[in-house]
CSV table of C-alpha atoms in Angstrom, one decimal:
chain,number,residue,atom,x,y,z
A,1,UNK,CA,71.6,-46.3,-97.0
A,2,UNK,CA,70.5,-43.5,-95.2
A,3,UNK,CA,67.4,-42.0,-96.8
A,4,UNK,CA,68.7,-39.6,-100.0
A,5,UNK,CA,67.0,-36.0,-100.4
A,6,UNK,CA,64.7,-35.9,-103.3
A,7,UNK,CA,67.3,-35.1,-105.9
A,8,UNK,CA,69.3,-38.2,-104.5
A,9,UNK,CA,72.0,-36.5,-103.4
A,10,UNK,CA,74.1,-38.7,-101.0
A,11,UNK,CA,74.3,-37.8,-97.2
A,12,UNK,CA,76.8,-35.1,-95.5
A,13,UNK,CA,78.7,-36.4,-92.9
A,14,UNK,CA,80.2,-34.0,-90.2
A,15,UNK,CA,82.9,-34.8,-88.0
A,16,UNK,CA,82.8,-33.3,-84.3
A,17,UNK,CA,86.4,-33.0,-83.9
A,18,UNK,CA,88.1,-33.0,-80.5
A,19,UNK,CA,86.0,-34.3,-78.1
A,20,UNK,CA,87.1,-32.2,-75.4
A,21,UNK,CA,85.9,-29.3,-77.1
A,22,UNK,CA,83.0,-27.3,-78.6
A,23,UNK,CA,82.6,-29.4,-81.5
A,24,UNK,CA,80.5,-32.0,-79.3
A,25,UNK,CA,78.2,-28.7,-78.6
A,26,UNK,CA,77.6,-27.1,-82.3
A,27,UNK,CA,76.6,-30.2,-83.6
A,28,UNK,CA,73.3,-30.2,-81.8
A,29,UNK,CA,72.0,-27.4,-83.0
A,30,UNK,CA,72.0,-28.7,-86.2
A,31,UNK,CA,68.8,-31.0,-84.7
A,32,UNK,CA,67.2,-27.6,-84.5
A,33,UNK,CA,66.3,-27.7,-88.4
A,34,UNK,CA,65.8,-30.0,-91.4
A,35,UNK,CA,68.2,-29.9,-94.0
A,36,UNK,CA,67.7,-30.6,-98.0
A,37,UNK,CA,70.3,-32.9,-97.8
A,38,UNK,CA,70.8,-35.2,-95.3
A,39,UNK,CA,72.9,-35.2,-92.6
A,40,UNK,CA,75.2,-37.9,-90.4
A,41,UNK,CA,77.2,-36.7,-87.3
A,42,UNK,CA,80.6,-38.6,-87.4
A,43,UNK,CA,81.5,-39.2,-83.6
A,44,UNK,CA,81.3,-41.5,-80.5
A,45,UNK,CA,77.4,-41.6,-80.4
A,46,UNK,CA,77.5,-42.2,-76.3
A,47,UNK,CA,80.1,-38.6,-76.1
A,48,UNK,CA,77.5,-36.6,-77.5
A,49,UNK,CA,74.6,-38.7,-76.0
A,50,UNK,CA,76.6,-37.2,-72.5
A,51,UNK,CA,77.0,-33.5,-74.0
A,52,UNK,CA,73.8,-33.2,-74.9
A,53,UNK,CA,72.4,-33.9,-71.3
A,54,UNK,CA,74.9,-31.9,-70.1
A,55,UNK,CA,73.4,-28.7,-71.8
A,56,UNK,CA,69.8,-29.7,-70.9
A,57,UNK,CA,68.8,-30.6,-75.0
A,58,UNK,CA,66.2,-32.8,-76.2
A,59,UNK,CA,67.9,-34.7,-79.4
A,60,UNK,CA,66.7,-38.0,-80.4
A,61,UNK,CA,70.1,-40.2,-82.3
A,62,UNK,CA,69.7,-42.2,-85.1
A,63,UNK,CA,72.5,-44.7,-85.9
A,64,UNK,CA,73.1,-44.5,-89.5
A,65,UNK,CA,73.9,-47.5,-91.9
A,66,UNK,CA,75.0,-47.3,-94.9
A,67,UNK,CA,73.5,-51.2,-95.3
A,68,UNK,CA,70.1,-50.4,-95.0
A,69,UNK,CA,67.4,-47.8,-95.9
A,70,UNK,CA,66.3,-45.3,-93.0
A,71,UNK,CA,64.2,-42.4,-92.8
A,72,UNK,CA,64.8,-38.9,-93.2
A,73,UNK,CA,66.1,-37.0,-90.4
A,74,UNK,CA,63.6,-34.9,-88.5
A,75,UNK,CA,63.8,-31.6,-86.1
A,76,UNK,CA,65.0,-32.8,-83.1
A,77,UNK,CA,66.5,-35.6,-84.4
A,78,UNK,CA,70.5,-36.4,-85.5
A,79,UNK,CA,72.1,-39.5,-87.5
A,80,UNK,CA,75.0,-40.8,-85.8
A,81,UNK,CA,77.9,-43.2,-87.4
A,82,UNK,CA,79.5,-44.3,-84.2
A,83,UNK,CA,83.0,-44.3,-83.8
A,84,UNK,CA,84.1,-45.0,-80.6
A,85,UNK,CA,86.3,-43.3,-77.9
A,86,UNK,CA,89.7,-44.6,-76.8
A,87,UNK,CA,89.3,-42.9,-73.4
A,88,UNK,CA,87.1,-41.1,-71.0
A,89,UNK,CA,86.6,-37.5,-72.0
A,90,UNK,CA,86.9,-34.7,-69.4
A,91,UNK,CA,85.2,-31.7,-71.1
A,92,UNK,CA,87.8,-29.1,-71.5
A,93,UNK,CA,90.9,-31.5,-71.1
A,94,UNK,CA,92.0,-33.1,-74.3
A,95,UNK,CA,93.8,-36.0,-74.0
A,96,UNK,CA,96.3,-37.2,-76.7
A,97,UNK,CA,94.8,-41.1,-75.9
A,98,UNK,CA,92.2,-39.6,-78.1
A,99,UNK,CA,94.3,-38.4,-80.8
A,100,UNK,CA,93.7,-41.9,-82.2
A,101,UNK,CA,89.8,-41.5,-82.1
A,102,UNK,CA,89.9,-38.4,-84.2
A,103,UNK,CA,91.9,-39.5,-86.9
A,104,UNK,CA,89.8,-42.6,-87.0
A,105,UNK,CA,86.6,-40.3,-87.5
A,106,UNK,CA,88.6,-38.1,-90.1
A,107,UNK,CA,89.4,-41.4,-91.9
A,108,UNK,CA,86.2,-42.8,-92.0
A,109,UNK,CA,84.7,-39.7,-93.6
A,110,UNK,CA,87.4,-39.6,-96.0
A,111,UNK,CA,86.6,-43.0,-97.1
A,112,UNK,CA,83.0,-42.3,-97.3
A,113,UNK,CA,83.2,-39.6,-99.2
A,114,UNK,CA,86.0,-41.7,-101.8
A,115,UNK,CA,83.1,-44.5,-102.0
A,116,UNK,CA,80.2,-42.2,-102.7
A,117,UNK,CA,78.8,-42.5,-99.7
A,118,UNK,CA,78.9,-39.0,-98.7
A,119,UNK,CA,78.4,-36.2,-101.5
A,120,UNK,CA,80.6,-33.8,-98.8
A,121,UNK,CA,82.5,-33.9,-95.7
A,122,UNK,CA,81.9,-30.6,-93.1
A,123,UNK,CA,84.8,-30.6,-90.1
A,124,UNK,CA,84.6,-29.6,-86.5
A,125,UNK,CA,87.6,-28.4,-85.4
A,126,UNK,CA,90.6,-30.3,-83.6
A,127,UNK,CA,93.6,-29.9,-81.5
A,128,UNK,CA,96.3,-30.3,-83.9
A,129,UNK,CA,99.1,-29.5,-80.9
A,130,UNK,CA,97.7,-32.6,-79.0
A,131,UNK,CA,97.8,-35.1,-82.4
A,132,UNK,CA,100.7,-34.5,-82.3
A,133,UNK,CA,101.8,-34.9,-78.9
A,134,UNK,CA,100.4,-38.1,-79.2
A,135,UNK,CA,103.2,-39.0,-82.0
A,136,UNK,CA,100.8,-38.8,-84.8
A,137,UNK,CA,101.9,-36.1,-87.5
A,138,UNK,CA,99.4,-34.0,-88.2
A,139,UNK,CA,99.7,-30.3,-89.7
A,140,UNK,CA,95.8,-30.0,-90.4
A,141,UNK,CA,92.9,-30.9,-91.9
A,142,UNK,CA,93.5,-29.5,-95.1
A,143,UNK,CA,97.2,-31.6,-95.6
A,144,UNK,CA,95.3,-34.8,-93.8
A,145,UNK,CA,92.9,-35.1,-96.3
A,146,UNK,CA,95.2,-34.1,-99.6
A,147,UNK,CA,97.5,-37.2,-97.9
A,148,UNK,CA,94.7,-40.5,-97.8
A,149,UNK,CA,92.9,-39.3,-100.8
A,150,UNK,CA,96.4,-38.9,-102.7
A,151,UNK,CA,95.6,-35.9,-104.1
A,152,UNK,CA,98.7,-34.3,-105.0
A,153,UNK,CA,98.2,-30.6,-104.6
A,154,UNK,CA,94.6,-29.0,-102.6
A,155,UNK,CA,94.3,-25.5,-101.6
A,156,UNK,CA,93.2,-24.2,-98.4
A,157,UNK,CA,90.9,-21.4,-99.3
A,158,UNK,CA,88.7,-19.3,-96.6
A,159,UNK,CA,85.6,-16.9,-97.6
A,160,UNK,CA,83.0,-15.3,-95.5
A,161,UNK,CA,80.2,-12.6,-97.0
A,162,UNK,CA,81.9,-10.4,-99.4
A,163,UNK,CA,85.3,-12.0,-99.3
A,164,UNK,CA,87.9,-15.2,-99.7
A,165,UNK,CA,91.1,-15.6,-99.9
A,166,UNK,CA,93.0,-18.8,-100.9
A,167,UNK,CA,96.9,-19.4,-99.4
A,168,UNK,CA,99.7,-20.5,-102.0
A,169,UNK,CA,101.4,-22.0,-98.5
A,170,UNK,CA,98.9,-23.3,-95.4
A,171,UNK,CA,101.1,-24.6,-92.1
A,172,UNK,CA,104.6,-23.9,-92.5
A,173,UNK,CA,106.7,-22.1,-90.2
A,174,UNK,CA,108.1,-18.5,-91.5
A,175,UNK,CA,111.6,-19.6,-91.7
A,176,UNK,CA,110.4,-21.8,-95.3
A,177,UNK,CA,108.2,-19.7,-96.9
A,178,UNK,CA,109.9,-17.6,-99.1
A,179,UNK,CA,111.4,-21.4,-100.4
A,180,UNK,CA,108.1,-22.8,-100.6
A,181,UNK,CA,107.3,-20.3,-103.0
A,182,UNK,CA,108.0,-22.0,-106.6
A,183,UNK,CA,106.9,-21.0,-110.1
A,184,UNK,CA,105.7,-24.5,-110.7
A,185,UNK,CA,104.1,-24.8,-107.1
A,186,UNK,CA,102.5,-21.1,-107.7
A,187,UNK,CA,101.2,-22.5,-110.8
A,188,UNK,CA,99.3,-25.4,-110.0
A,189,UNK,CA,97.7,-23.4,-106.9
A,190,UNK,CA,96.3,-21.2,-109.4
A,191,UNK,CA,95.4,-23.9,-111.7
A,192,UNK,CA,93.7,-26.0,-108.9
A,193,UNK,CA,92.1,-22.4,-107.6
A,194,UNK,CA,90.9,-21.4,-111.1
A,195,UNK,CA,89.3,-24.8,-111.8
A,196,UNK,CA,87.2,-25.4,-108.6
A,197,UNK,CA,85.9,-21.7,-108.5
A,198,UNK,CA,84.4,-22.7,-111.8
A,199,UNK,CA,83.2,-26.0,-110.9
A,200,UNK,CA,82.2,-25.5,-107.2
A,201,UNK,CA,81.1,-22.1,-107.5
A,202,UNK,CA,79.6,-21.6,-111.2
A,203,UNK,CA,82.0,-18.4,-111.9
A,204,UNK,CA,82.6,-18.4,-115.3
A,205,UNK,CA,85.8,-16.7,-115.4
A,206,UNK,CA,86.8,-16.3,-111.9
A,207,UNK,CA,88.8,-13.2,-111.2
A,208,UNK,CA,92.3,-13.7,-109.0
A,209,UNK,CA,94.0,-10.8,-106.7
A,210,UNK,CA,97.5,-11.9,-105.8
A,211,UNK,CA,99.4,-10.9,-102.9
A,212,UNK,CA,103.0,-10.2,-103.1
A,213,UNK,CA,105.2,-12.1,-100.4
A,214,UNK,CA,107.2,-9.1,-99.8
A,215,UNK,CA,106.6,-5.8,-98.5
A,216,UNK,CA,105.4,-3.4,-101.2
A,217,UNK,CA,105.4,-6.4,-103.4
A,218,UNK,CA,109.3,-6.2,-103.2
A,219,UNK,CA,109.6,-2.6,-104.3
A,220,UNK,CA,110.9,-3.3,-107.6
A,221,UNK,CA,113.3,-6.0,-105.9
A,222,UNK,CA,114.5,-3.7,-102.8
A,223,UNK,CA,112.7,-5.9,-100.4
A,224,UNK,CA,113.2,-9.2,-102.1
A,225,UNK,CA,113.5,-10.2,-106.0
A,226,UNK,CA,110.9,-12.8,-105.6
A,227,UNK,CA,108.0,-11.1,-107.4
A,228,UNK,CA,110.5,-10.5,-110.2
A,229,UNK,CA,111.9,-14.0,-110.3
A,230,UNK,CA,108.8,-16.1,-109.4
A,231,UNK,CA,105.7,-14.6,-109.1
A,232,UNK,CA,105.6,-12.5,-111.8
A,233,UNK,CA,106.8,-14.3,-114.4
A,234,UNK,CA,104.3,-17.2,-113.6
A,235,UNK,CA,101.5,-14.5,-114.0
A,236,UNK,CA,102.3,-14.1,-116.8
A,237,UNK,CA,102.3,-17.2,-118.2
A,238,UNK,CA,98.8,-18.0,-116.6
A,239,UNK,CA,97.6,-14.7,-118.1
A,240,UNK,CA,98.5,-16.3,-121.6
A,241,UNK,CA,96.5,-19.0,-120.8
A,242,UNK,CA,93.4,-17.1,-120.1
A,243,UNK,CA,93.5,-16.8,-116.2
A,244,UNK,CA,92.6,-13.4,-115.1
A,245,UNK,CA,95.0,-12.6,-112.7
A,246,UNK,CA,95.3,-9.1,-110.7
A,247,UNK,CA,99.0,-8.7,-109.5
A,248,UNK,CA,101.4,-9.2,-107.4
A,249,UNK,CA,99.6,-6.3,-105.0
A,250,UNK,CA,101.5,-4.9,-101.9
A,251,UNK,CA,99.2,-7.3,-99.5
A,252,UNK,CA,99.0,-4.2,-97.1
A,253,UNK,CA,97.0,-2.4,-99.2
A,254,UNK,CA,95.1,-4.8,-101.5
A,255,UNK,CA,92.5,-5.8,-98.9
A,256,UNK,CA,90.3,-2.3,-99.8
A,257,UNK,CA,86.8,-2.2,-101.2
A,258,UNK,CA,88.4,-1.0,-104.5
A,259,UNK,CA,90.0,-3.9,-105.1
A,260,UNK,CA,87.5,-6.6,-103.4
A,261,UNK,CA,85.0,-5.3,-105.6
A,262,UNK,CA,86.0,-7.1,-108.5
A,263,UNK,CA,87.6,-9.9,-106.9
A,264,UNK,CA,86.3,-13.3,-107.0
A,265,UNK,CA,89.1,-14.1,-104.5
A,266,UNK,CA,92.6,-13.2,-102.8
A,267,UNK,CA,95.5,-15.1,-103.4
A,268,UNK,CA,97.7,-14.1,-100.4
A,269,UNK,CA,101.2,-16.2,-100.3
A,270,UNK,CA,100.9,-17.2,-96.6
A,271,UNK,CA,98.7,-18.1,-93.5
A,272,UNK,CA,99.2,-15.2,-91.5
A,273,UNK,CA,99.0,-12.4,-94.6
A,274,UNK,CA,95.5,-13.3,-95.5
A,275,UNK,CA,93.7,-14.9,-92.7
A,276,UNK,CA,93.9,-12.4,-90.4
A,277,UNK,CA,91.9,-10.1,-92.4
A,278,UNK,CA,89.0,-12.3,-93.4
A,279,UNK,CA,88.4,-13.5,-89.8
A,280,UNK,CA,88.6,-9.6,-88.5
A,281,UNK,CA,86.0,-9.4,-91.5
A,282,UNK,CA,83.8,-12.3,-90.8
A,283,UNK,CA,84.9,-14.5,-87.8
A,284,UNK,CA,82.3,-16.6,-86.7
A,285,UNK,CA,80.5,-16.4,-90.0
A,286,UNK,CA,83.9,-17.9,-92.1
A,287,UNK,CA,84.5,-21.0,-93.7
A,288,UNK,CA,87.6,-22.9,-94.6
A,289,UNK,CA,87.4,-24.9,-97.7
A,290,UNK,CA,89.9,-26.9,-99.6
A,291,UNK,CA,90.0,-27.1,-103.1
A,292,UNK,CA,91.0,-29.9,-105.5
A,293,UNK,CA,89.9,-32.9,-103.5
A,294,UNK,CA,88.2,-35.5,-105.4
A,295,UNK,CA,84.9,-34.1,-103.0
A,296,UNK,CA,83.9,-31.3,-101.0
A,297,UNK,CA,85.2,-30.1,-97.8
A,298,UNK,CA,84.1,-27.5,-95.5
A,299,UNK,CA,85.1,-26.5,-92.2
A,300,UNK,CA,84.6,-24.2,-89.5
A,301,UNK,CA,86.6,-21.1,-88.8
A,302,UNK,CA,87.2,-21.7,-85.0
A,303,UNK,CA,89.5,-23.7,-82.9
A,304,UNK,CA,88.3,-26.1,-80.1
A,305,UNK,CA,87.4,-23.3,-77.2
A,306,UNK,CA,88.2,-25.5,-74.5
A,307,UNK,CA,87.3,-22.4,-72.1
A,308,UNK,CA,83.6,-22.9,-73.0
A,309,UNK,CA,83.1,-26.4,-74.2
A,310,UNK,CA,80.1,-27.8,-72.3
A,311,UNK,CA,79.1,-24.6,-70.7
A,312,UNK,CA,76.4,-23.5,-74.1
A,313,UNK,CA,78.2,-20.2,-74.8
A,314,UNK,CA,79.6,-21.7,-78.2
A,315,UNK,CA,77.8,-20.5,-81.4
A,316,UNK,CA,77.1,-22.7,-84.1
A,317,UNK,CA,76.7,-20.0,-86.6
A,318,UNK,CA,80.3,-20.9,-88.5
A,319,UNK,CA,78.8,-25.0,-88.6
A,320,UNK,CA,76.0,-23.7,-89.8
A,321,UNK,CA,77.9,-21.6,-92.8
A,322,UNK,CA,79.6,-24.3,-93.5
A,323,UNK,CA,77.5,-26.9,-94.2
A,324,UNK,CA,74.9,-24.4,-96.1
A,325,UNK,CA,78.1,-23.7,-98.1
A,326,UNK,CA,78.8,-27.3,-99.0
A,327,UNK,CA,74.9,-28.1,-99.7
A,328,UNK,CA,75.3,-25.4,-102.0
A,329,UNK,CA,78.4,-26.9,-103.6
A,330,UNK,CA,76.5,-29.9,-104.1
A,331,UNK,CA,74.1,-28.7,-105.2
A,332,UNK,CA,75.9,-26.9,-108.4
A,333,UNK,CA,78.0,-29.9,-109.2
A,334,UNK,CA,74.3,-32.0,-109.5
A,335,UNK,CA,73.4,-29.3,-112.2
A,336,UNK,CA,77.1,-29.0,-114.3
C-alpha cells in the first residue's frame, strides 16, 4: 500500500471528474506541494499525462497499488490509480461515451474508501447533464455516493471562511420541494447535521440557524402554513432533545453578520435559498461536503469550465480547500 503519513493515516484519493474539463488541470497543482497525508489522483493516468504537456508542467506519475508498499509522494510528483478512458477526449467537448469512465472512477473511490483504503474521498467536478444523456441517472455526487454506500440519508452541506450552510433538499426541481419537506425527513437532516459537526468538526454543541421555506418564514401562515405544520413543530421536538436550533428565520434576512455570528451553520430548506449566498461570499474558496457517509467527502465548488479547460486560466484554490478541509477532518476523527 501506498506509503501512510507518520500517523498512519490511509491515503486520499481525488477523482478528476469530467475529463473534458478543468478537473484534469487543478489536479496538477497539487504536485506543487507535499501533503501530511498522502495523496492518489483517481483518473486515466495517460489523460492527464496529455494535459499536463499540454500546459507545459513538469509532473512525474506514480502508479499507486494498493498491493505493495511505495514511497511517499514528493514535489513534483503525483500517484495515479489508473482507470482508463472509454473514448478519445477533445478538451472542452465532453462526450457522454465517457459518462461510463466517470462513474467507474467515482465507484472505485467509493469502494476504497468502504475498504479502508482511503481515509477520504475529494471530488473534481462532473457534467451531470452529459451522465445523463448518456442514460445513466445521475442527480450528483452527493445522491451517487449516499446510493453505493447505502447510506440512507447524507446531507449536502457547503462552507467557506466564516460561513456554511447545509440543504434539507439538494437536486430537486421547485415544483417538489415544498413536498419534500417532512417532519420526519427535517428531523433526520438535523440529526445527521448535528452529529457530524460534532464528530467531523469537534463543536461541542453545534449551533443550527434554520431557514424558513416561505417568504417571511410564512408570515404566521399567510404565505404558506408549512413552518406551522412542519418545521416548527419538529424544532421543537429537537430542541427537547438538546439540539440548539435558531428558527425558522425569514431566509431573506437571516444571512447578516448578527446572526452568522453565532452560527455554527445555516440550515436553508433548498439549493437555490442558501447557495447562492455562500458562493457570492466565498466562490472559489468553498467547499461542498456531505455529511453522514460512512467516510469523508469533499468537493469543489465549481462546475467543469469547459470555456478554459486546457488553456491554464483554472484556479486550483477551491481543490486545494478542499482537500486541506478533509485532512483536517481526518485528522480530528484520528484524535476522538
Amino acid at each position: 500500500m501506498l506509503k501512510k503519513s507518520q500517523n498512519n493515516v490511509a491515503p486520499i484519493i481525488i477523482t478528476a471528474g469530467e475529463p473534458s474539463g478543468i478537473g484534469m488541470d487543478i489536479v496538477q497543482a497539487l504536485a506543487t506541494q507535499q501533503w501530511p497525508i498522502p495523496i492518489v489522483i483517481c483518473c486515466d493516468k495517460n489523460l492527464l499525462r496529455t494535459r499536463i504537456k499540454k500546459l507545459n508542467n513538469q509532473i512525474i506519475l506514480l502508479d499507486y497499488s494498493s498491493a505493495v508498499e511505495q514511497p511517499a509522494q514528493q514535489i513534483g510528483q503525483l500517484y495515479v490509480v489508473h482507470v482508463p478512458l472509454v473514448k478519445d477526449v477533445s478538451i472542452g467537448k465532453p462526450d457522454k461515451d465517457n459518462a461510463q469512465y466517470v462513474i467507474n472512477m467515482l465507484s472505485l473511490a467509493n469502494d476504497g474508501c468502504l475498504s479502508g483504503q482511503f481515509s477520504a474521498l475529494v471530488t473534481g467536478p462532473v457534467h451531470k447533464g452529459i451522465i445523463n444523456d448518456a442514460g445513466i441517472h445521475f442527480s450528483g455526487h452527493t445522491e451517487f455516493f449516499a446510493q453505493q454506500s447505502n447510506t440512507d440519508m447524507v446531507v449536502m452541506m457547503l462552507a467557506t471562511e466564516g460561513l456554511r450552510v447545509a440543504l434539507v433538499t439538494t437536486h430537486l426541481p421547485i415544483r417538489e420541494l415544498a413536498d419534500a419537506i417532512t417532519k420526519p425527513h427535517l428531523s433526520q437532516i438535523i440529526t445527521i447535521l448535528q452529529r457530524e459537526l460534532q464528530m467531523k468538526y469537534g463543536i461541542k454543541k453545534p449551533r443550527i440557524y434554520v431557514c424558513g421555506l416561505n417568504p417571511h418564514a410564512g408570515e404566521s401562515g399567510h404565505m404558506g402554513r408549512e413552518e406551522i405544520e412542519i418545521i416548527e413543530p419538529t424544532l421543537h421536538e429537537l430542541r427537547e432533545d438538546g439540539i440548539d436550533l435558531i428558527g425558522p428565520l425569514p431566509a431573506d434576512t437571516l444571512f447578516q453578520e448578527k446572526y452568522l455570528q453565532d452560527a455554527d451553520v445555516v440550515l436553508a430548506m433548498y439549493h437555490d435559498q442558501g447557495l447562492p449566498v455562500l458562493k457570492y461570499k466565498g466562490f472559489g474558496k468553498a467547499i461542498n461536503i456531505t455529511l453522514g457517509l460512512p467516510y469523508i467527502r469533499t468537493s469543489v465548488d465549481h462546475g467543469t469550465a469547459l470555456d478554459i479547460a486546457g488553456t491554464g486560466m483554472a484556479n486550483s484554490n477551491s481543490l486545494f480547500c478542499a482537500l486541506n478541509e478533509a485532512i483536517r477532518m481526518v485528522q480530528i476523527q484520528q484524535h476522538n
